[in-house]
Amino acid sequence: MRTQVGIVGAGPAGLMLSHLLHLRGIDTVVLECRSRDHVERRVRAGVLEQGSVDLLVRTGVGERLLREGLRHEGIELRFDGESHRVPMTELTGRAITVYGQQEVVKDLIAARLATGGRILFEVDDVRPGGLDTDAPVIRFRHGGRAAELHCDFVAGCDGFHGVSRAAVPAGVLSTYERTYPFAWLGVLAAAPPAVDELIYAYHERGFALYSLRSPQVSRLYLQVAPDEDIADWPDERIWSELRTRLETVPGWSLNEGPILAKGITPMRSFVVEPMRWQRLFLAGDAVHIVPPTGAKGMNLALSDVALLGDAFAAWYAGGRTDLLDAYSRTALERVWRAQHFSWWMTSLLHRLNTDDPYEAKLQSAQLRYVTTSRAYATSLAENYVGPPG
Ligand code: FAS
Ligand code: PHB
């Protein structure tokens, strides 16, 4: 097989890059190790920054997002028996949209297949090679047969556990990481959300988040120990803990309902630099991970490939290498801003060391400052809604 840009991974990064390059007349092939059904059903992120919404809409894949997405102009911080709204749109002029990552993936797959895009699902043994030549080859197996994809460039969009990052020779990449002493237990429930906007709750037993997917479906999270086993969390225990941590203001209660999905996600901050080696360009979770407290993961992935799409387009249009050469440096500026914000939001809202009363007092003081200082609230808001598109 032959293409111009070989893309490994059909998540938001890989699919969006394929779509953006198609719009510029650049041919791609996307290699995905899971099935189409799996990637379209995988429940993950839920919040799109204004810039991500604008990107999807202006590139023609935002029609269902505009119809079904839920535009939110604020979030709520809940602590010490109080609830405080951060009026993000009033403070920044921008909003967020709640729209499940799996919906973005469905829309992008549909758009690519409708325009003749080549996405090979259920491939295995993917091995990018020749990355330090001008003729890379991705070897893989599909349908039980060995295959080769000859291309000009390889985009590694295969997530944290993918193979692309590992294709870079030892000694080239610098790794920056932090692990956290907790994980998130996430549930998807057939329960009408009892919220108009997201609630981030700080509680002595741990963090809780009340999000949603539609007027009929709630998405909720609990801070749990890093080694928790989901088998130890029957539905009733989940709802009991959510009630304890969220029902802390008079007259308010959450809505329960059948749990459709539940899982535990580890928490880590992770970046490798640079985001490029020769003809390999890394994007999204393949090259950075943030704790989801700041709702940055998917948005960063889309931001990376928006840059990469412009850089490939400049190369194919006129042989320009300046944007390709600048990709890593430019992307990392946004990545590190999001890394800091995600760490800050996580540190603010989670019980980090339950034996340290001083830490809890600092967190309460910072939460009170966020909810009483317009300047500090604006700082949170502009990081949360993301930069202008
Ligand atoms: P992805 O991981 O989405 O996509 C990579 C793709 O590559 C996958 O489809 C994978 O199957 C494929 N792949 C992997 N190895 C391959 C190989 N060897 N060959 C071919 N294909 C391969 N972010 C938030 O903002 N909020 C959240 O609540 C949130 N929850 C999350 C929960 C979980 C369990 C996980 C893992 C992540 C969560 N994230 C969340 C982060 C998530 O949304 C990512 O930021 C987002 O998926 C990044 O998109 P991609 O970079 O495309 O990577
Ligand atoms: C979600 O709805 O899945 C979600 C929302 C906000 C976050 C993380 C996850 O910070």
PDB file of C-alpha atoms in Angstrom, residues 44-239:
ATOM      1  CA  ARG A  44     -13.856   8.603  27.637  1.00  0.00           C
ATOM      2  CA  ALA A  45     -13.758  12.369  27.593  1.00  0.00           C
ATOM      3  CA  GLY A  46     -16.817  14.571  27.603  1.00  0.00           C
ATOM      4  CA  VAL A  47     -15.851  18.247  27.403  1.00  0.00           C
ATOM      5  CA  LEU A  48     -14.874  20.168  24.273  1.00  0.00           C
ATOM      6  CA  GLU A  49     -13.186  23.562  24.537  1.00  0.00           C
ATOM      7  CA  GLN A  50     -14.544  26.396  22.385  1.00  0.00           C
ATOM      8  CA  GLY A  51     -11.489  26.039  20.132  1.00  0.00           C
ATOM      9  CA  SER A  52     -12.187  22.339  19.558  1.00  0.00           C
ATOM     10  CA  VAL A  53     -15.848  23.019  18.757  1.00  0.00           C
ATOM     11  CA  ASP A  54     -14.823  25.769  16.327  1.00  0.00           C
ATOM     12  CA  LEU A  55     -12.323  23.414  14.645  1.00  0.00           C
ATOM     13  CA  LEU A  56     -14.880  20.628  14.198  1.00  0.00           C
ATOM     14  CA  VAL A  57     -17.551  23.050  12.931  1.00  0.00           C
ATOM     15  CA  ARG A  58     -15.341  24.963  10.493  1.00  0.00           C
ATOM     16  CA  THR A  59     -14.006  21.711   9.021  1.00  0.00           C
ATOM     17  CA  GLY A  60     -17.504  20.411   8.381  1.00  0.00           C
ATOM     18  CA  VAL A  61     -17.871  17.721  11.056  1.00  0.00           C
ATOM     19  CA  GLY A  62     -19.732  19.732  13.686  1.00  0.00           C
ATOM     20  CA  GLU A  63     -23.340  19.459  12.518  1.00  0.00           C
ATOM     21  CA  ARG A  64     -24.465  16.806  15.071  1.00  0.00           C
ATOM     22  CA  LEU A  65     -22.241  18.389  17.718  1.00  0.00           C
ATOM     23  CA  LEU A  66     -24.102  21.695  17.317  1.00  0.00           C
ATOM     24  CA  ARG A  67     -27.439  19.859  17.383  1.00  0.00           C
ATOM     25  CA  GLU A  68     -26.803  17.491  20.290  1.00  0.00           C
ATOM     26  CA  GLY A  69     -23.907  19.024  22.213  1.00  0.00           C
ATOM     27  CA  LEU A  70     -24.709  20.867  25.425  1.00  0.00           C
ATOM     28  CA  ARG A  71     -23.186  24.368  25.587  1.00  0.00           C
ATOM     29  CA  HIS A  72     -22.184  25.309  29.135  1.00  0.00           C
ATOM     30  CA  GLU A  73     -21.152  28.788  30.271  1.00  0.00           C
ATOM     31  CA  GLY A  74     -20.007  27.911  33.789  1.00  0.00           C
ATOM     32  CA  ILE A  75     -18.952  25.199  36.205  1.00  0.00           C
ATOM     33  CA  GLU A  76     -19.712  24.799  39.904  1.00  0.00           C
ATOM     34  CA  LEU A  77     -17.175  24.303  42.690  1.00  0.00           C
ATOM     35  CA  ARG A  78     -18.667  22.594  45.752  1.00  0.00           C
ATOM     36  CA  PHE A  79     -16.837  22.560  49.111  1.00  0.00           C
ATOM     37  CA  ASP A  80     -17.432  23.160  52.833  1.00  0.00           C
ATOM     38  CA  GLY A  81     -21.181  22.755  52.355  1.00  0.00           C
ATOM     39  CA  GLU A  82     -21.328  25.549  49.759  1.00  0.00           C
ATOM     40  CA  SER A  83     -21.625  25.711  45.994  1.00  0.00           C
ATOM     41  CA  HIS A  84     -20.037  28.467  43.912  1.00  0.00           C
ATOM     42  CA  ARG A  85     -20.476  29.019  40.175  1.00  0.00           C
ATOM     43  CA  VAL A  86     -17.498  30.069  38.081  1.00  0.00           C
ATOM     44  CA  PRO A  87     -19.125  32.153  35.285  1.00  0.00           C
ATOM     45  CA  MET A  88     -16.626  31.162  32.588  1.00  0.00           C
ATOM     46  CA  THR A  89     -18.303  32.784  29.593  1.00  0.00           C
ATOM     47  CA  GLU A  90     -18.891  36.041  31.477  1.00  0.00           C
ATOM     48  CA  LEU A  91     -15.188  36.031  32.419  1.00  0.00           C
ATOM     49  CA  THR A  92     -13.689  34.921  29.090  1.00  0.00           C
ATOM     50  CA  GLY A  93     -16.301  35.226  26.348  1.00  0.00           C
ATOM     51  CA  ARG A  94     -15.903  31.516  25.567  1.00  0.00           C
ATOM     52  CA  ALA A  95     -17.897  28.421  26.551  1.00  0.00           C
ATOM     53  CA  ILE A  96     -17.441  24.647  26.667  1.00  0.00           C
ATOM     54  CA  THR A  97     -19.614  22.030  25.008  1.00  0.00           C
ATOM     55  CA  VAL A  98     -20.443  18.690  26.617  1.00  0.00           C
ATOM     56  CA  TYR A  99     -20.309  16.055  23.856  1.00  0.00           C
ATOM     57  CA  GLY A 100     -18.899  12.572  24.433  1.00  0.00           C
ATOM     58  CA  GLN A 101     -15.566  11.664  22.863  1.00  0.00           C
ATOM     59  CA  GLN A 102     -17.174   8.600  21.327  1.00  0.00           C
ATOM     60  CA  GLU A 103     -19.579  10.923  19.481  1.00  0.00           C
ATOM     61  CA  VAL A 104     -16.621  12.893  18.059  1.00  0.00           C
ATOM     62  CA  VAL A 105     -15.036   9.606  16.983  1.00  0.00           C
ATOM     63  CA  LYS A 106     -18.281   8.446  15.330  1.00  0.00           C
ATOM     64  CA  ASP A 107     -18.651  11.738  13.455  1.00  0.00           C
ATOM     65  CA  LEU A 108     -15.046  11.659  12.221  1.00  0.00           C
ATOM     66  CA  ILE A 109     -15.188   8.015  11.120  1.00  0.00           C
ATOM     67  CA  ALA A 110     -18.449   8.668   9.253  1.00  0.00           C
ATOM     68  CA  ALA A 111     -16.955  11.733   7.566  1.00  0.00           C
ATOM     69  CA  ARG A 112     -13.783   9.899   6.512  1.00  0.00           C
ATOM     70  CA  LEU A 113     -15.599   6.852   5.167  1.00  0.00           C
ATOM     71  CA  ALA A 114     -18.110   9.060   3.331  1.00  0.00           C
ATOM     72  CA  THR A 115     -15.222  10.701   1.458  1.00  0.00           C
ATOM     73  CA  GLY A 116     -13.396   7.472   0.622  1.00  0.00           C
ATOM     74  CA  GLY A 117     -11.036   7.609   3.582  1.00  0.00           C
ATOM     75  CA  ARG A 118      -9.035   4.454   4.237  1.00  0.00           C
ATOM     76  CA  ILE A 119      -9.283   3.286   7.865  1.00  0.00           C
ATOM     77  CA  LEU A 120      -8.078  -0.270   8.487  1.00  0.00           C
ATOM     78  CA  PHE A 121      -9.585  -1.607  11.712  1.00  0.00           C
ATOM     79  CA  GLU A 122      -8.340  -4.618  13.673  1.00  0.00           C
ATOM     80  CA  VAL A 123      -4.799  -4.465  12.392  1.00  0.00           C
ATOM     81  CA  ASP A 124      -2.055  -5.904  14.581  1.00  0.00           C
ATOM     82  CA  ASP A 125       1.704  -6.121  14.884  1.00  0.00           C
ATOM     83  CA  VAL A 126       2.098  -2.526  13.696  1.00  0.00           C
ATOM     84  CA  ARG A 127       5.784  -1.667  13.265  1.00  0.00           C
ATOM     85  CA  PRO A 128       6.772   1.802  11.945  1.00  0.00           C
ATOM     86  CA  GLY A 129      10.174   1.663  10.217  1.00  0.00           C
ATOM     87  CA  GLY A 130      12.494   3.696   8.008  1.00  0.00           C
ATOM     88  CA  LEU A 131      11.603   6.770  10.044  1.00  0.00           C
ATOM     89  CA  ASP A 132      15.079   8.233   9.521  1.00  0.00           C
ATOM     90  CA  THR A 133      14.737   7.958   5.735  1.00  0.00           C
ATOM     91  CA  ASP A 134      12.524   9.842   3.269  1.00  0.00           C
ATOM     92  CA  ALA A 135      10.532   6.634   2.636  1.00  0.00           C
ATOM     93  CA  PRO A 136       9.131   5.295   5.907  1.00  0.00           C
ATOM     94  CA  VAL A 137       7.292   1.959   5.872  1.00  0.00           C
ATOM     95  CA  ILE A 138       4.728   0.798   8.426  1.00  0.00           C
ATOM     96  CA  ARG A 139       4.594  -2.994   8.572  1.00  0.00           C
ATOM     97  CA  PHE A 140       1.512  -4.603  10.061  1.00  0.00           C
ATOM     98  CA  ARG A 141      -0.852  -7.540   9.764  1.00  0.00           C
ATOM     99  CA  HIS A 142      -4.459  -7.273   8.631  1.00  0.00           C
ATOM    100  CA  GLY A 143      -6.895 -10.100   8.038  1.00  0.00           C
ATOM    101  CA  GLY A 144      -4.154 -12.558   8.881  1.00  0.00           C
ATOM    102  CA  ARG A 145      -1.866 -11.243   6.148  1.00  0.00           C
ATOM    103  CA  ALA A 146       1.372  -9.280   6.374  1.00  0.00           C
ATOM    104  CA  ALA A 147       1.187  -5.854   4.775  1.00  0.00           C
ATOM    105  CA  GLU A 148       3.308  -2.746   4.254  1.00  0.00           C
ATOM    106  CA  LEU A 149       2.219   0.881   4.096  1.00  0.00           C
ATOM    107  CA  HIS A 150       4.759   3.035   2.245  1.00  0.00           C
ATOM    108  CA  CYS A 151       4.450   6.729   3.054  1.00  0.00           C
ATOM    109  CA  ASP A 152       6.264  10.067   3.255  1.00  0.00           C
ATOM    110  CA  PHE A 153       5.515  10.632   6.941  1.00  0.00           C
ATOM    111  CA  VAL A 154       4.172   8.667   9.911  1.00  0.00           C
ATOM    112  CA  ALA A 155       1.815  10.264  12.453  1.00  0.00           C
ATOM    113  CA  GLY A 156       1.898   8.412  15.773  1.00  0.00           C
ATOM    114  CA  CYS A 157      -1.618   8.939  17.149  1.00  0.00           C
ATOM    115  CA  ASP A 158      -1.854   5.612  18.972  1.00  0.00           C
ATOM    116  CA  GLY A 159      -2.284   6.760  22.542  1.00  0.00           C
ATOM    117  CA  PHE A 160      -0.286   6.156  25.689  1.00  0.00           C
ATOM    118  CA  HIS A 161       0.012   2.405  25.158  1.00  0.00           C
ATOM    119  CA  GLY A 162       0.716   2.599  21.445  1.00  0.00           C
ATOM    120  CA  VAL A 163       3.869   1.600  19.524  1.00  0.00           C
ATOM    121  CA  SER A 164       4.846   4.878  17.860  1.00  0.00           C
ATOM    122  CA  ARG A 165       6.631   6.485  20.807  1.00  0.00           C
ATOM    123  CA  ALA A 166       8.617   3.278  21.262  1.00  0.00           C
ATOM    124  CA  ALA A 167       9.764   3.497  17.625  1.00  0.00           C
ATOM    125  CA  VAL A 168      12.014   6.417  18.552  1.00  0.00           C
ATOM    126  CA  PRO A 169      15.557   5.235  19.340  1.00  0.00           C
ATOM    127  CA  ALA A 170      16.640   5.226  22.970  1.00  0.00           C
ATOM    128  CA  GLY A 171      18.255   8.412  24.160  1.00  0.00           C
ATOM    129  CA  VAL A 172      16.287  10.724  21.851  1.00  0.00           C
ATOM    130  CA  LEU A 173      13.237  11.419  23.993  1.00  0.00           C
ATOM    131  CA  SER A 174      13.151  13.200  27.337  1.00  0.00           C
ATOM    132  CA  THR A 175      10.364  12.016  29.621  1.00  0.00           C
ATOM    133  CA  TYR A 176       8.585  14.165  32.228  1.00  0.00           C
ATOM    134  CA  GLU A 177       6.004  12.486  34.421  1.00  0.00           C
ATOM    135  CA  ARG A 178       4.144  12.472  37.677  1.00  0.00           C
ATOM    136  CA  THR A 179       1.860   9.811  39.084  1.00  0.00           C
ATOM    137  CA  TYR A 180      -0.858  10.585  41.621  1.00  0.00           C
ATOM    138  CA  PRO A 181      -1.849   8.645  44.757  1.00  0.00           C
ATOM    139  CA  PHE A 182      -5.360   8.078  43.438  1.00  0.00           C
ATOM    140  CA  ALA A 183      -7.431   7.055  40.396  1.00  0.00           C
ATOM    141  CA  TRP A 184     -10.884   7.970  39.072  1.00  0.00           C
ATOM    142  CA  LEU A 185     -13.810   5.590  39.181  1.00  0.00           C
ATOM    143  CA  GLY A 186     -16.127   6.696  36.360  1.00  0.00           C
ATOM    144  CA  VAL A 187     -19.755   5.698  35.773  1.00  0.00           C
ATOM    145  CA  LEU A 188     -22.169   6.278  32.940  1.00  0.00           C
ATOM    146  CA  ALA A 189     -25.754   6.126  34.237  1.00  0.00           C
ATOM    147  CA  ALA A 190     -29.193   6.202  32.648  1.00  0.00           C
ATOM    148  CA  ALA A 191     -30.227   8.967  35.039  1.00  0.00           C
ATOM    149  CA  PRO A 192     -31.354  12.492  34.131  1.00  0.00           C
ATOM    150  CA  PRO A 193     -28.562  14.767  35.371  1.00  0.00           C
ATOM    151  CA  ALA A 194     -29.569  16.765  38.442  1.00  0.00           C
ATOM    152  CA  VAL A 195     -27.268  19.526  37.231  1.00  0.00           C
ATOM    153  CA  ASP A 196     -27.349  22.271  34.654  1.00  0.00           C
ATOM    154  CA  GLU A 197     -23.553  22.560  34.686  1.00  0.00           C
ATOM    155  CA  LEU A 198     -20.673  20.370  35.859  1.00  0.00           C
ATOM    156  CA  ILE A 199     -20.092  20.141  39.610  1.00  0.00           C
ATOM    157  CA  TYR A 200     -16.517  19.675  40.862  1.00  0.00           C
ATOM    158  CA  ALA A 201     -16.740  18.674  44.531  1.00  0.00           C
ATOM    159  CA  TYR A 202     -13.936  18.802  47.118  1.00  0.00           C
ATOM    160  CA  HIS A 203     -14.758  16.515  50.046  1.00  0.00           C
ATOM    161  CA  GLU A 204     -12.804  15.126  52.978  1.00  0.00           C
ATOM    162  CA  ARG A 205     -13.456  11.611  51.633  1.00  0.00           C
ATOM    163  CA  GLY A 206     -12.198  12.591  48.194  1.00  0.00           C
ATOM    164  CA  PHE A 207     -13.043  14.337  44.957  1.00  0.00           C
ATOM    165  CA  ALA A 208     -16.287  13.805  43.019  1.00  0.00           C
ATOM    166  CA  LEU A 209     -17.416  15.133  39.646  1.00  0.00           C
ATOM    167  CA  TYR A 210     -20.964  15.339  38.350  1.00  0.00           C
ATOM    168  CA  SER A 211     -20.967  15.568  34.549  1.00  0.00           C
ATOM    169  CA  LEU A 212     -23.422  14.492  31.893  1.00  0.00           C
ATOM    170  CA  ARG A 213     -23.799  13.266  28.308  1.00  0.00           C
ATOM    171  CA  SER A 214     -27.412  14.211  27.539  1.00  0.00           C
ATOM    172  CA  PRO A 215     -30.655  15.166  29.360  1.00  0.00           C
ATOM    173  CA  GLN A 216     -31.085  11.428  30.016  1.00  0.00           C
ATOM    174  CA  VAL A 217     -27.504  10.283  30.748  1.00  0.00           C
ATOM    175  CA  SER A 218     -25.237  11.263  33.625  1.00  0.00           C
ATOM    176  CA  ARG A 219     -21.463  10.844  33.810  1.00  0.00           C
ATOM    177  CA  LEU A 220     -20.000  10.827  37.321  1.00  0.00           C
ATOM    178  CA  TYR A 221     -16.568  10.234  38.818  1.00  0.00           C
ATOM    179  CA  LEU A 222     -15.142   9.437  42.248  1.00  0.00           C
ATOM    180  CA  GLN A 223     -11.587   9.735  43.493  1.00  0.00           C
ATOM    181  CA  VAL A 224     -10.519   6.258  44.634  1.00  0.00           C
ATOM    182  CA  ALA A 225      -7.270   4.591  45.675  1.00  0.00           C
ATOM    183  CA  PRO A 226      -4.886   3.967  42.768  1.00  0.00           C
ATOM    184  CA  ASP A 227      -5.126   0.204  43.086  1.00  0.00           C
ATOM    185  CA  GLU A 228      -8.916  -0.023  43.448  1.00  0.00           C
ATOM    186  CA  ASP A 229     -10.622  -3.038  41.896  1.00  0.00           C
ATOM    187  CA  ILE A 230     -13.900  -2.153  40.169  1.00  0.00           C
ATOM    188  CA  ALA A 231     -15.248  -5.497  41.407  1.00  0.00           C
ATOM    189  CA  ASP A 232     -15.203  -3.984  44.910  1.00  0.00           C
ATOM    190  CA  TRP A 233     -17.611  -1.244  43.801  1.00  0.00           C
ATOM    191  CA  PRO A 234     -21.152  -2.569  43.342  1.00  0.00           C
ATOM    192  CA  ASP A 235     -23.602   0.033  42.072  1.00  0.00           C
ATOM    193  CA  GLU A 236     -25.068   0.774  45.501  1.00  0.00           C
ATOM    194  CA  ARG A 237     -21.647   1.508  46.961  1.00  0.00           C
ATOM    195  CA  ILE A 238     -20.941   3.886  44.064  1.00  0.00           C
ATOM    196  CA  TRP A 239     -24.205   5.770  44.515  1.00  0.00           C
TER     197      TRP A 239
END
